[in-house]
Short mmCIF file of N, CA and C in Angstrom, two decimals:
data_model
loop_
_atom_site.label_atom_id
_atom_site.label_comp_id
_atom_site.label_asym_id
_atom_site.label_seq_id
_atom_site.Cartn_x
_atom_site.Cartn_y
_atom_site.Cartn_z
N LEU A 1 51.75 56.14 30.83
CA LEU A 1 52.49 55.62 31.98
C LEU A 1 52.31 54.10 32.03
N GLU A 2 53.43 53.39 32.05
CA GLU A 2 53.39 51.93 32.11
C GLU A 2 53.98 51.38 33.41
N TRP A 3 54.92 52.10 33.99
CA TRP A 3 55.65 51.61 35.15
C TRP A 3 55.80 52.74 36.16
N LEU A 4 55.42 52.48 37.40
CA LEU A 4 55.57 53.47 38.47
C LEU A 4 56.26 52.80 39.64
N ASN A 5 57.49 53.24 39.92
CA ASN A 5 58.29 52.67 41.00
C ASN A 5 58.34 53.67 42.15
N LEU A 6 57.67 53.33 43.25
CA LEU A 6 57.64 54.16 44.45
C LEU A 6 58.36 53.47 45.60
N ASN A 7 59.18 52.49 45.30
CA ASN A 7 59.88 51.71 46.33
C ASN A 7 60.84 52.57 47.14
N ASN A 8 61.07 52.14 48.39
CA ASN A 8 62.11 52.70 49.26
C ASN A 8 61.99 54.19 49.49
N ASN A 9 60.80 54.61 49.86
CA ASN A 9 60.55 55.99 50.25
C ASN A 9 59.97 55.98 51.66
N LYS A 10 59.31 57.03 52.04
CA LYS A 10 58.67 57.09 53.35
C LYS A 10 57.18 57.38 53.19
N LEU A 11 56.61 56.85 52.12
CA LEU A 11 55.18 57.05 51.87
C LEU A 11 54.36 56.40 52.98
N THR A 12 53.28 57.06 53.39
CA THR A 12 52.41 56.51 54.42
C THR A 12 51.01 56.19 53.90
N ASN A 13 50.68 56.68 52.71
CA ASN A 13 49.36 56.50 52.15
C ASN A 13 49.48 56.31 50.64
N LEU A 14 48.71 55.36 50.11
CA LEU A 14 48.67 55.16 48.66
C LEU A 14 47.22 55.00 48.26
N SER A 15 46.80 55.81 47.30
CA SER A 15 45.43 55.77 46.82
C SER A 15 45.41 55.55 45.32
N ILE A 16 44.62 54.58 44.89
CA ILE A 16 44.44 54.31 43.47
C ILE A 16 43.09 54.89 43.09
N GLY A 17 43.10 55.88 42.24
CA GLY A 17 41.86 56.55 41.85
C GLY A 17 41.15 55.88 40.70
N LYS A 18 39.94 56.34 40.44
CA LYS A 18 39.14 55.80 39.34
C LYS A 18 39.80 56.06 37.99
N ASN A 19 40.65 57.07 37.89
CA ASN A 19 41.26 57.42 36.61
C ASN A 19 42.25 56.39 36.10
N THR A 20 42.68 55.45 36.93
CA THR A 20 43.60 54.43 36.43
C THR A 20 42.93 53.57 35.36
N ALA A 21 41.62 53.53 35.34
CA ALA A 21 40.91 52.77 34.31
C ALA A 21 41.10 53.41 32.94
N ASP A 22 41.47 54.68 32.90
CA ASP A 22 41.66 55.38 31.64
C ASP A 22 43.07 55.20 31.05
N LEU A 23 43.96 54.54 31.79
CA LEU A 23 45.31 54.32 31.27
C LEU A 23 45.24 53.42 30.04
N LYS A 24 46.04 53.74 29.04
CA LYS A 24 46.03 52.96 27.81
C LYS A 24 46.81 51.66 27.96
N GLN A 25 47.78 51.62 28.86
CA GLN A 25 48.59 50.43 29.13
C GLN A 25 48.30 49.97 30.56
N ASP A 26 48.48 48.68 30.80
CA ASP A 26 48.40 48.19 32.17
C ASP A 26 49.56 48.77 32.97
N LEU A 27 49.29 49.19 34.18
CA LEU A 27 50.30 49.81 35.03
C LEU A 27 51.00 48.77 35.90
N HIS A 28 52.31 48.83 35.94
CA HIS A 28 53.15 48.03 36.82
C HIS A 28 53.47 48.96 37.99
N LEU A 29 52.90 48.69 39.17
CA LEU A 29 53.01 49.60 40.31
C LEU A 29 53.74 48.93 41.46
N GLU A 30 54.88 49.49 41.82
CA GLU A 30 55.66 49.00 42.95
C GLU A 30 55.72 50.10 44.02
N ALA A 31 55.35 49.74 45.25
CA ALA A 31 55.42 50.67 46.37
C ALA A 31 55.89 49.91 47.62
N ALA A 32 56.89 49.07 47.45
CA ALA A 32 57.43 48.26 48.54
C ALA A 32 58.40 49.08 49.38
N ASN A 33 58.64 48.60 50.58
CA ASN A 33 59.63 49.20 51.49
C ASN A 33 59.36 50.68 51.76
N ASN A 34 58.13 50.95 52.14
CA ASN A 34 57.72 52.28 52.56
C ASN A 34 57.16 52.16 53.97
N GLN A 35 56.30 53.08 54.33
CA GLN A 35 55.62 53.04 55.63
C GLN A 35 54.12 53.16 55.41
N ILE A 36 53.66 52.61 54.31
CA ILE A 36 52.25 52.73 53.93
C ILE A 36 51.37 51.98 54.92
N ALA A 37 50.49 52.73 55.58
CA ALA A 37 49.54 52.15 56.52
C ALA A 37 48.13 52.19 55.94
N THR A 38 47.92 53.02 54.92
CA THR A 38 46.61 53.17 54.30
C THR A 38 46.70 53.00 52.79
N PHE A 39 45.95 52.02 52.28
CA PHE A 39 45.85 51.80 50.84
C PHE A 39 44.38 51.84 50.48
N THR A 40 44.03 52.73 49.58
CA THR A 40 42.62 52.85 49.19
C THR A 40 42.48 52.76 47.68
N SER A 41 41.39 52.12 47.29
CA SER A 41 41.01 52.09 45.88
C SER A 41 39.49 52.03 45.86
N PRO A 42 38.87 52.68 44.89
CA PRO A 42 37.41 52.63 44.82
C PRO A 42 36.95 51.18 44.74
N TYR A 43 35.88 50.85 45.43
CA TYR A 43 35.39 49.48 45.52
C TYR A 43 35.17 48.86 44.15
N TYR A 44 34.56 49.58 43.26
CA TYR A 44 34.31 49.04 41.93
C TYR A 44 35.24 49.63 40.88
N SER A 45 36.43 49.99 41.29
CA SER A 45 37.40 50.56 40.35
C SER A 45 37.80 49.52 39.32
N LYS A 46 37.79 49.89 38.08
CA LYS A 46 38.29 49.02 37.02
C LYS A 46 39.74 49.40 36.75
N ALA A 47 40.53 49.39 37.79
CA ALA A 47 41.92 49.83 37.70
C ALA A 47 42.69 49.03 36.66
N ASN A 48 43.43 49.72 35.84
CA ASN A 48 44.26 49.10 34.82
C ASN A 48 45.65 48.84 35.41
N VAL A 49 45.69 48.02 36.42
CA VAL A 49 46.94 47.68 37.10
C VAL A 49 47.15 46.18 36.92
N SER A 50 48.33 45.81 36.40
CA SER A 50 48.61 44.39 36.20
C SER A 50 49.56 43.83 37.25
N TYR A 51 50.28 44.71 37.94
CA TYR A 51 51.29 44.29 38.92
C TYR A 51 51.21 45.25 40.09
N LEU A 52 50.99 44.72 41.30
CA LEU A 52 50.91 45.56 42.49
C LEU A 52 51.75 44.95 43.60
N ASP A 53 52.76 45.70 44.03
CA ASP A 53 53.64 45.25 45.12
C ASP A 53 53.60 46.27 46.25
N LEU A 54 52.97 45.87 47.36
CA LEU A 54 52.91 46.70 48.56
C LEU A 54 53.58 45.96 49.73
N SER A 55 54.58 45.17 49.43
CA SER A 55 55.28 44.40 50.46
C SER A 55 56.13 45.32 51.34
N ASN A 56 56.40 44.85 52.53
CA ASN A 56 57.25 45.56 53.48
C ASN A 56 56.76 46.97 53.78
N ASN A 57 55.50 47.03 54.19
CA ASN A 57 54.89 48.29 54.59
C ASN A 57 54.27 48.11 55.96
N LYS A 58 53.32 48.96 56.30
CA LYS A 58 52.68 48.90 57.61
C LYS A 58 51.18 48.71 57.50
N LEU A 59 50.77 48.00 56.45
CA LEU A 59 49.35 47.70 56.29
C LEU A 59 48.93 46.74 57.39
N SER A 60 47.76 47.00 57.98
CA SER A 60 47.33 46.14 59.08
C SER A 60 45.81 45.99 59.08
N GLY A 61 45.35 45.03 59.86
CA GLY A 61 43.92 44.83 60.03
C GLY A 61 43.25 44.14 58.87
N SER A 62 41.95 44.47 58.69
CA SER A 62 41.14 43.76 57.71
C SER A 62 40.37 44.68 56.78
N SER A 63 40.77 45.91 56.66
CA SER A 63 39.98 46.86 55.88
C SER A 63 40.44 46.98 54.43
N LEU A 64 41.35 46.15 54.00
CA LEU A 64 41.91 46.24 52.66
C LEU A 64 41.02 45.53 51.64
N THR A 65 40.77 46.21 50.50
CA THR A 65 39.93 45.65 49.45
C THR A 65 40.61 45.82 48.10
N VAL A 66 40.68 44.75 47.34
CA VAL A 66 41.14 44.80 45.95
C VAL A 66 40.06 44.09 45.15
N TYR A 67 39.30 44.86 44.37
CA TYR A 67 38.11 44.32 43.72
C TYR A 67 37.99 44.82 42.28
N SER A 68 37.62 43.94 41.39
CA SER A 68 37.35 44.27 39.98
C SER A 68 38.56 44.81 39.23
N TRP A 69 39.73 44.33 39.56
CA TRP A 69 40.93 44.70 38.80
C TRP A 69 41.14 43.57 37.80
N ALA A 70 40.46 43.64 36.71
CA ALA A 70 40.41 42.54 35.74
C ALA A 70 41.76 42.20 35.13
N ASN A 71 42.72 43.12 35.13
CA ASN A 71 44.02 42.88 34.50
C ASN A 71 45.12 42.53 35.50
N LEU A 72 44.81 42.51 36.78
CA LEU A 72 45.83 42.25 37.80
C LEU A 72 46.33 40.81 37.72
N LYS A 73 47.65 40.64 37.50
CA LYS A 73 48.25 39.31 37.39
C LYS A 73 49.12 38.98 38.61
N TYR A 74 49.70 39.99 39.23
CA TYR A 74 50.63 39.76 40.34
C TYR A 74 50.25 40.68 41.50
N LEU A 75 50.14 40.10 42.70
CA LEU A 75 49.77 40.86 43.89
C LEU A 75 50.66 40.44 45.05
N ASN A 76 51.33 41.42 45.67
CA ASN A 76 52.24 41.12 46.77
C ASN A 76 51.95 42.04 47.95
N PHE A 77 51.42 41.45 49.03
CA PHE A 77 51.19 42.16 50.30
C PHE A 77 52.05 41.55 51.40
N ALA A 78 53.16 40.93 51.06
CA ALA A 78 54.02 40.25 52.04
C ALA A 78 54.61 41.25 53.04
N ASN A 79 54.90 40.72 54.22
CA ASN A 79 55.59 41.48 55.27
C ASN A 79 54.84 42.75 55.68
N ASN A 80 53.57 42.55 56.03
CA ASN A 80 52.75 43.59 56.62
C ASN A 80 52.14 43.00 57.89
N GLU A 81 51.04 43.55 58.36
CA GLU A 81 50.36 43.01 59.55
C GLU A 81 48.88 42.80 59.27
N LEU A 82 48.58 42.31 58.08
CA LEU A 82 47.20 42.11 57.66
C LEU A 82 46.60 40.86 58.30
N THR A 83 45.32 40.96 58.66
CA THR A 83 44.59 39.80 59.18
C THR A 83 43.62 39.26 58.13
N SER A 84 43.21 40.10 57.20
CA SER A 84 42.38 39.65 56.08
C SER A 84 42.36 40.72 54.99
N VAL A 85 42.02 40.26 53.79
CA VAL A 85 41.89 41.14 52.64
C VAL A 85 40.69 40.65 51.85
N TYR A 86 39.88 41.57 51.34
CA TYR A 86 38.76 41.16 50.50
C TYR A 86 39.21 41.23 49.05
N PHE A 87 39.18 40.08 48.37
CA PHE A 87 39.53 39.98 46.97
C PHE A 87 38.28 39.62 46.19
N GLY A 88 38.12 40.20 45.02
CA GLY A 88 37.01 39.81 44.16
C GLY A 88 37.21 40.34 42.75
N GLY A 89 36.76 39.61 41.76
CA GLY A 89 36.85 40.04 40.38
C GLY A 89 38.26 40.12 39.85
N LEU A 90 39.17 39.33 40.41
CA LEU A 90 40.57 39.33 39.96
C LEU A 90 40.79 38.13 39.04
N TYR A 91 40.14 38.14 37.90
CA TYR A 91 40.09 36.98 37.03
C TYR A 91 41.40 36.65 36.33
N ALA A 92 42.32 37.61 36.25
CA ALA A 92 43.60 37.37 35.58
C ALA A 92 44.72 37.03 36.56
N LEU A 93 44.43 37.06 37.86
CA LEU A 93 45.46 36.89 38.88
C LEU A 93 46.18 35.55 38.74
N GLU A 94 47.52 35.62 38.62
CA GLU A 94 48.35 34.42 38.47
C GLU A 94 49.21 34.14 39.69
N GLU A 95 49.57 35.18 40.42
CA GLU A 95 50.46 34.98 41.57
C GLU A 95 50.07 35.93 42.70
N ILE A 96 50.00 35.37 43.92
CA ILE A 96 49.69 36.17 45.10
C ILE A 96 50.65 35.79 46.22
N ASN A 97 51.19 36.80 46.87
CA ASN A 97 52.09 36.60 48.01
C ASN A 97 51.55 37.42 49.17
N ILE A 98 51.04 36.72 50.19
CA ILE A 98 50.58 37.38 51.40
C ILE A 98 51.32 36.80 52.61
N SER A 99 52.57 36.38 52.38
CA SER A 99 53.37 35.78 53.44
C SER A 99 53.75 36.82 54.50
N ASN A 100 54.10 36.32 55.67
CA ASN A 100 54.56 37.16 56.77
C ASN A 100 53.54 38.23 57.15
N ASN A 101 52.32 37.79 57.39
CA ASN A 101 51.25 38.64 57.89
C ASN A 101 50.63 37.94 59.09
N LYS A 102 49.35 38.21 59.36
CA LYS A 102 48.68 37.61 60.51
C LYS A 102 47.37 36.93 60.10
N PHE A 103 47.33 36.38 58.89
CA PHE A 103 46.12 35.72 58.41
C PHE A 103 45.88 34.44 59.19
N SER A 104 44.62 34.22 59.60
CA SER A 104 44.26 32.96 60.24
C SER A 104 43.52 32.06 59.27
N SER A 105 43.09 32.62 58.14
CA SER A 105 42.47 31.81 57.09
C SER A 105 42.76 32.45 55.74
N ALA A 106 42.70 31.64 54.71
CA ALA A 106 42.93 32.13 53.34
C ALA A 106 42.17 31.23 52.38
N ALA A 107 41.37 31.84 51.52
CA ALA A 107 40.63 31.09 50.51
C ALA A 107 40.79 31.81 49.17
N PHE A 108 41.07 31.06 48.14
CA PHE A 108 41.28 31.64 46.82
C PHE A 108 40.35 30.99 45.80
N THR A 109 39.10 30.87 46.13
CA THR A 109 38.14 30.29 45.21
C THR A 109 37.79 31.31 44.13
N GLY A 110 37.57 30.81 42.93
CA GLY A 110 37.21 31.67 41.82
C GLY A 110 38.39 32.25 41.07
N PHE A 111 39.60 31.97 41.51
CA PHE A 111 40.79 32.46 40.82
C PHE A 111 41.28 31.36 39.87
N THR A 112 40.71 31.30 38.71
CA THR A 112 40.95 30.17 37.81
C THR A 112 42.31 30.21 37.11
N LYS A 113 42.99 31.35 37.10
CA LYS A 113 44.30 31.45 36.45
C LYS A 113 45.45 31.46 37.44
N LEU A 114 45.14 31.32 38.72
CA LEU A 114 46.14 31.37 39.77
C LEU A 114 47.15 30.24 39.62
N LYS A 115 48.45 30.60 39.61
CA LYS A 115 49.52 29.61 39.45
C LYS A 115 50.37 29.45 40.70
N LYS A 116 50.54 30.55 41.45
CA LYS A 116 51.44 30.49 42.60
C LYS A 116 50.83 31.26 43.78
N VAL A 117 50.82 30.59 44.95
CA VAL A 117 50.29 31.18 46.18
C VAL A 117 51.33 31.03 47.27
N ASP A 118 51.63 32.14 47.95
CA ASP A 118 52.52 32.09 49.12
C ASP A 118 51.79 32.68 50.31
N VAL A 119 51.40 31.82 51.25
CA VAL A 119 50.75 32.24 52.49
C VAL A 119 51.58 31.78 53.69
N SER A 120 52.88 31.62 53.47
CA SER A 120 53.77 31.16 54.54
C SER A 120 53.90 32.22 55.63
N HIS A 121 54.28 31.76 56.80
CA HIS A 121 54.54 32.64 57.95
C HIS A 121 53.31 33.48 58.31
N ASN A 122 52.18 32.79 58.49
CA ASN A 122 50.95 33.40 58.97
C ASN A 122 50.44 32.57 60.14
N ASN A 123 49.15 32.64 60.40
CA ASN A 123 48.54 31.89 61.50
C ASN A 123 47.48 30.91 61.00
N LEU A 124 47.66 30.39 59.78
CA LEU A 124 46.68 29.46 59.22
C LEU A 124 46.66 28.16 60.00
N THR A 125 45.46 27.63 60.22
CA THR A 125 45.33 26.33 60.89
C THR A 125 44.86 25.24 59.93
N SER A 126 44.33 25.66 58.77
CA SER A 126 43.90 24.69 57.76
C SER A 126 43.98 25.35 56.39
N TYR A 127 43.91 24.51 55.34
CA TYR A 127 43.91 25.01 53.98
C TYR A 127 43.15 24.04 53.10
N SER A 128 42.35 24.58 52.17
CA SER A 128 41.57 23.76 51.26
C SER A 128 41.82 24.23 49.83
N PHE A 129 42.09 23.29 48.94
CA PHE A 129 42.31 23.63 47.54
C PHE A 129 40.97 23.82 46.84
N GLY A 130 40.83 24.92 46.12
CA GLY A 130 39.60 25.23 45.40
C GLY A 130 39.33 24.26 44.27
N SER A 131 38.08 24.15 43.88
CA SER A 131 37.70 23.18 42.86
C SER A 131 38.04 23.63 41.44
N ALA A 132 38.25 24.92 41.21
CA ALA A 132 38.51 25.39 39.85
C ALA A 132 39.94 25.92 39.69
N GLN A 133 40.83 25.55 40.56
CA GLN A 133 42.20 26.05 40.51
C GLN A 133 43.09 25.11 39.69
N TYR A 134 42.69 24.86 38.46
CA TYR A 134 43.39 23.91 37.61
C TYR A 134 44.79 24.37 37.21
N GLU A 135 45.02 25.67 37.17
CA GLU A 135 46.31 26.21 36.76
C GLU A 135 47.31 26.27 37.92
N LEU A 136 46.85 26.11 39.14
CA LEU A 136 47.70 26.23 40.33
C LEU A 136 48.85 25.23 40.29
N GLU A 137 50.08 25.76 40.37
CA GLU A 137 51.27 24.93 40.30
C GLU A 137 52.01 24.84 41.63
N GLU A 138 51.98 25.91 42.41
CA GLU A 138 52.81 25.96 43.61
C GLU A 138 52.09 26.67 44.75
N VAL A 139 52.12 26.06 45.94
CA VAL A 139 51.52 26.65 47.13
C VAL A 139 52.52 26.53 48.28
N ASN A 140 52.82 27.65 48.92
CA ASN A 140 53.70 27.65 50.08
C ASN A 140 52.86 27.91 51.32
N LEU A 141 52.71 26.89 52.15
CA LEU A 141 51.95 26.96 53.39
C LEU A 141 52.86 26.86 54.61
N GLY A 142 54.15 27.01 54.39
CA GLY A 142 55.13 26.81 55.45
C GLY A 142 55.00 27.77 56.62
N TYR A 143 55.39 27.29 57.78
CA TYR A 143 55.50 28.09 58.99
C TYR A 143 54.19 28.77 59.38
N ASN A 144 53.15 27.96 59.46
CA ASN A 144 51.85 28.35 59.96
C ASN A 144 51.54 27.45 61.15
N LYS A 145 50.27 27.28 61.42
CA LYS A 145 49.83 26.38 62.48
C LYS A 145 48.89 25.32 61.91
N ILE A 146 49.19 24.91 60.68
CA ILE A 146 48.30 24.02 59.94
C ILE A 146 48.30 22.61 60.51
N THR A 147 47.09 22.13 60.78
CA THR A 147 46.89 20.75 61.23
C THR A 147 46.00 19.98 60.27
N SER A 148 45.43 20.70 59.26
CA SER A 148 44.51 20.05 58.32
C SER A 148 44.64 20.67 56.93
N ILE A 149 44.80 19.80 55.92
CA ILE A 149 44.84 20.24 54.52
C ILE A 149 43.82 19.40 53.75
N ASP A 150 42.92 20.07 53.05
CA ASP A 150 41.89 19.38 52.29
C ASP A 150 42.29 19.35 50.82
N ILE A 151 42.62 18.17 50.33
CA ILE A 151 43.01 18.02 48.92
C ILE A 151 41.94 17.26 48.13
N THR A 152 40.73 17.23 48.66
CA THR A 152 39.64 16.49 48.03
C THR A 152 39.46 16.86 46.57
N ASN A 153 39.45 18.15 46.27
CA ASN A 153 39.24 18.59 44.88
C ASN A 153 40.37 18.15 43.96
N VAL A 154 41.59 18.15 44.46
CA VAL A 154 42.74 17.71 43.67
C VAL A 154 42.67 16.20 43.46
N ALA A 155 42.33 15.48 44.51
CA ALA A 155 42.29 14.02 44.44
C ALA A 155 41.18 13.50 43.52
N LYS A 156 40.07 14.23 43.42
CA LYS A 156 38.95 13.81 42.56
C LYS A 156 39.33 13.81 41.09
N THR A 157 40.06 14.82 40.67
CA THR A 157 40.40 14.98 39.26
C THR A 157 41.86 15.39 39.10
N PRO A 158 42.80 14.52 39.48
CA PRO A 158 44.21 14.90 39.46
C PRO A 158 44.74 15.25 38.07
N ASP A 159 44.16 14.66 37.04
CA ASP A 159 44.63 14.94 35.68
C ASP A 159 44.28 16.36 35.22
N LYS A 160 43.37 17.03 35.89
CA LYS A 160 42.99 18.40 35.53
C LYS A 160 43.87 19.45 36.21
N PHE A 161 44.55 19.06 37.28
CA PHE A 161 45.32 20.02 38.06
C PHE A 161 46.78 20.05 37.63
N ALA A 162 47.38 21.24 37.65
CA ALA A 162 48.79 21.42 37.28
C ALA A 162 49.69 21.43 38.51
N LEU A 163 49.14 21.15 39.68
CA LEU A 163 49.85 21.24 40.95
C LEU A 163 51.14 20.44 40.93
N LYS A 164 52.27 21.12 41.24
CA LYS A 164 53.57 20.49 41.25
C LYS A 164 54.23 20.51 42.61
N LYS A 165 53.97 21.57 43.40
CA LYS A 165 54.70 21.72 44.66
C LYS A 165 53.79 22.31 45.73
N VAL A 166 53.75 21.64 46.89
CA VAL A 166 53.08 22.14 48.07
C VAL A 166 54.07 22.06 49.21
N ASP A 167 54.41 23.19 49.79
CA ASP A 167 55.39 23.25 50.88
C ASP A 167 54.67 23.51 52.20
N VAL A 168 54.77 22.57 53.12
CA VAL A 168 54.15 22.71 54.44
C VAL A 168 55.22 22.65 55.54
N THR A 169 56.42 23.03 55.21
CA THR A 169 57.54 23.00 56.14
C THR A 169 57.27 23.83 57.39
N GLY A 170 57.65 23.31 58.53
CA GLY A 170 57.68 24.09 59.78
C GLY A 170 56.35 24.44 60.39
N ASN A 171 55.30 23.67 60.13
CA ASN A 171 54.02 23.93 60.78
C ASN A 171 54.03 23.33 62.18
N GLU A 172 53.23 23.91 63.05
CA GLU A 172 53.19 23.46 64.45
C GLU A 172 52.27 22.27 64.62
#
């Protein structure tokens, strides 16, 4: 199994089991436009998932964990009601979209391959660029409540950073 499309159904629960580590190919998993309120994965699951889209669901609160998915490159939790997510061990992650949620803070330290971040339409009041985000090219911070952006790490070593676009449109 390489591709699993669960989009546009009425699913309310999605569980990633330990057996996904046994998949021979990385799994492309789409479960957007459902009614998923519960997403579970074992804390130390070595899930062989490279693409995860859970956008436009009913995920809420702060109990969501995505940890030790070494092959995950794309993660989309846009258009839910999340206030926080615990991320860890996502060393291959290149793109994350958590727009249109209820995050009041977001930090992406340790994601050295991250290229694109979308945290627009949340409740962020500040944002700081990580010191090891050399691959980061694009950040969308639009339509938050941002009054402070820390670019110290970028300013110290601008020749090391690939940053091309930062959008802060429509902040209060």
